[in-house]
Amino acid sequence: LAKTTQPISMDSYEGQEVNITCSHNNIATNDYITWYQQFPSQGPRFIIQGYKTKVTNEVASLFIPADRKSSTLSLPRVSLSDTAVYYCLVYNAGNMLTFGGGTRLMVKP
Amino acid sequence: GAGVSQTPSNKVTEKGKYVELRCDPISGHTALYWYRQSLGQGPEFLIYFQGTGAADDSGLPNDRFFAVRPEGSVSTLKIQRTERGDSAVYLCASGANTGELFFGEGSRLTVL
């Protein structure tokens, strides 16, 4: 399974757009890129998943370049409640999902 | 509710005791995962079920850990001869093989 690398932490301010980039150099043809969010004392929550180009939902956008060796999670106009840990994972049907250390996002007023 | 349910939410036990943690997944989800999470760390994979069978148990740390899912629904994680290092939050998640997992609130295990 492809290993992912993402920044350990990021700081932002309310109202700003936040972009978290993840590298997955060994991604395989059948792998999907998946992002989760985790608040303290809660289980992770699925945010978004994509295979290539751009995916957008009501929470975030996911940008994946043509070589798929990296991806960027974009959170528009963050608020204090977006302070959480964000995990980038590579998913392949039938295989287990492996979490790394994640990116701790701190949104400041 | 219709989410993943884990019991107990908190368990305090003594070193050497046996512990069972239960996970009730979302109805119809064939995939069920167990993870454990220590403070400040990401969830660590333990075992993954497809239906009744363990598709991947490579994350179980040693033979003191065992998990079952006899009818393809509820799963139980069993820990024998608990050690202080087993203290963590044990997370269960279920899914329909789409990459979207639904997590429970976790069972916090403290071994004294």
PDB file of N, CA and C in Angstrom, chain A residues 1 4 6-8 10 12 15 18 23 25 31 38 45 48-51 57-59 64 66-67 72 99 105:
ATOM      1  N   LEU A   1       0.840  -1.191   0.000  1.00  0.00           N
ATOM      2  CA  LEU A   1       0.000   0.000   0.000  1.00  0.00           C
ATOM      3  C   LEU A   1       0.880   1.249   0.000  1.00  0.00           C
ATOM      4  N   THR A   4       1.770   7.591   2.758  1.00  0.00           N
ATOM      5  CA  THR A   4       1.455   9.013   2.587  1.00  0.00           C
ATOM      6  C   THR A   4       2.307   9.859   3.509  1.00  0.00           C
ATOM      7  N   GLN A   6       2.438  13.939   4.986  1.00  0.00           N
ATOM      8  CA  GLN A   6       1.758  15.220   5.082  1.00  0.00           C
ATOM      9  C   GLN A   6       2.377  16.020   6.212  1.00  0.00           C
ATOM     10  N   PRO A   7       2.187  17.360   6.197  1.00  0.00           N
ATOM     11  CA  PRO A   7       2.789  18.166   7.260  1.00  0.00           C
ATOM     12  C   PRO A   7       2.224  17.789   8.620  1.00  0.00           C
ATOM     13  N   ILE A   8       3.062  17.911   9.633  1.00  0.00           N
ATOM     14  CA  ILE A   8       2.631  17.555  10.984  1.00  0.00           C
ATOM     15  C   ILE A   8       1.596  18.539  11.508  1.00  0.00           C
ATOM     16  N   MET A  10      -0.326  22.761  10.939  1.00  0.00           N
ATOM     17  CA  MET A  10      -0.535  24.003  10.195  1.00  0.00           C
ATOM     18  C   MET A  10      -1.350  24.943  11.052  1.00  0.00           C
ATOM     19  N   SER A  12      -3.780  28.554  10.862  1.00  0.00           N
ATOM     20  CA  SER A  12      -4.508  29.430   9.968  1.00  0.00           C
ATOM     21  C   SER A  12      -5.359  30.379  10.803  1.00  0.00           C
ATOM     22  N   GLY A  15     -11.660  32.459   8.395  1.00  0.00           N
ATOM     23  CA  GLY A  15     -11.988  33.087   7.135  1.00  0.00           C
ATOM     24  C   GLY A  15     -11.013  32.807   6.008  1.00  0.00           C
ATOM     25  N   VAL A  18      -7.595  27.087   3.568  1.00  0.00           N
ATOM     26  CA  VAL A  18      -6.485  26.242   4.017  1.00  0.00           C
ATOM     27  C   VAL A  18      -6.274  25.128   3.008  1.00  0.00           C
ATOM     28  N   SER A  23       1.632  13.789   0.020  1.00  0.00           N
ATOM     29  CA  SER A  23       2.347  13.101  -1.057  1.00  0.00           C
ATOM     30  C   SER A  23       2.159  11.596  -0.909  1.00  0.00           C
ATOM     31  N   ASN A  25       3.765   8.999  -3.333  1.00  0.00           N
ATOM     32  CA  ASN A  25       4.551   8.736  -4.535  1.00  0.00           C
ATOM     33  C   ASN A  25       4.329   7.344  -5.120  1.00  0.00           C
ATOM     34  N   ASP A  31      -5.779   2.668  -6.662  1.00  0.00           N
ATOM     35  CA  ASP A  31      -5.898   3.366  -5.378  1.00  0.00           C
ATOM     36  C   ASP A  31      -6.693   4.651  -5.500  1.00  0.00           C
ATOM     37  N   GLN A  38     -10.548  14.446  12.267  1.00  0.00           N
ATOM     38  CA  GLN A  38     -10.795  13.929  13.613  1.00  0.00           C
ATOM     39  C   GLN A  38     -10.723  15.044  14.640  1.00  0.00           C
ATOM     40  N   ARG A  45     -13.762  11.141  10.889  1.00  0.00           N
ATOM     41  CA  ARG A  45     -14.957  11.304  10.057  1.00  0.00           C
ATOM     42  C   ARG A  45     -14.522  11.504   8.615  1.00  0.00           C
ATOM     43  N   ILE A  48     -13.759  13.415   2.189  1.00  0.00           N
ATOM     44  CA  ILE A  48     -13.828  13.441   0.732  1.00  0.00           C
ATOM     45  C   ILE A  48     -12.923  12.360   0.168  1.00  0.00           C
ATOM     46  N   GLN A  49     -13.259  11.913  -1.032  1.00  0.00           N
ATOM     47  CA  GLN A  49     -12.456  10.893  -1.705  1.00  0.00           C
ATOM     48  C   GLN A  49     -12.403  11.206  -3.199  1.00  0.00           C
ATOM     49  N   GLY A  50     -11.243  10.946  -3.814  1.00  0.00           N
ATOM     50  CA  GLY A  50     -11.147  11.192  -5.241  1.00  0.00           C
ATOM     51  C   GLY A  50     -10.143  10.265  -5.901  1.00  0.00           C
ATOM     52  N   TYR A  51     -10.208  10.218  -7.222  1.00  0.00           N
ATOM     53  CA  TYR A  51      -9.265   9.408  -7.992  1.00  0.00           C
ATOM     54  C   TYR A  51      -8.325  10.292  -8.815  1.00  0.00           C
ATOM     55  N   ASN A  57     -17.214  18.766  -2.505  1.00  0.00           N
ATOM     56  CA  ASN A  57     -18.494  18.529  -1.822  1.00  0.00           C
ATOM     57  C   ASN A  57     -18.785  19.724  -0.932  1.00  0.00           C
ATOM     58  N   GLU A  58     -19.742  19.595  -0.047  1.00  0.00           N
ATOM     59  CA  GLU A  58     -20.175  20.738   0.749  1.00  0.00           C
ATOM     60  C   GLU A  58     -19.150  21.127   1.810  1.00  0.00           C
ATOM     61  N   VAL A  59     -18.177  20.266   2.029  1.00  0.00           N
ATOM     62  CA  VAL A  59     -17.203  20.514   3.085  1.00  0.00           C
ATOM     63  C   VAL A  59     -15.854  20.980   2.524  1.00  0.00           C
ATOM     64  N   ILE A  64      -6.219  16.691  -7.371  1.00  0.00           N
ATOM     65  CA  ILE A  64      -5.277  15.604  -7.644  1.00  0.00           C
ATOM     66  C   ILE A  64      -4.670  15.839  -9.021  1.00  0.00           C
ATOM     67  N   ALA A  66      -2.318  15.155 -12.478  1.00  0.00           N
ATOM     68  CA  ALA A  66      -2.383  14.043 -13.423  1.00  0.00           C
ATOM     69  C   ALA A  66      -1.527  12.847 -12.989  1.00  0.00           C
ATOM     70  N   ASP A  67      -0.382  13.098 -12.373  1.00  0.00           N
ATOM     71  CA  ASP A  67       0.478  11.967 -11.981  1.00  0.00           C
ATOM     72  C   ASP A  67       0.008  11.290 -10.689  1.00  0.00           C
ATOM     73  N   THR A  72      -4.195  17.620  -2.733  1.00  0.00           N
ATOM     74  CA  THR A  72      -4.358  18.779  -1.857  1.00  0.00           C
ATOM     75  C   THR A  72      -5.798  18.881  -1.408  1.00  0.00           C
ATOM     76  N   PHE A  99      -3.849   4.695   8.595  1.00  0.00           N
ATOM     77  CA  PHE A  99      -3.726   6.105   8.959  1.00  0.00           C
ATOM     78  C   PHE A  99      -2.280   6.423   9.310  1.00  0.00           C
ATOM     79  N   LEU A 105      -4.413  20.885  12.306  1.00  0.00           N
ATOM     80  CA  LEU A 105      -4.767  22.231  11.873  1.00  0.00           C
ATOM     81  C   LEU A 105      -5.293  23.012  13.063  1.00  0.00           C
TER      82      LEU A 105
END
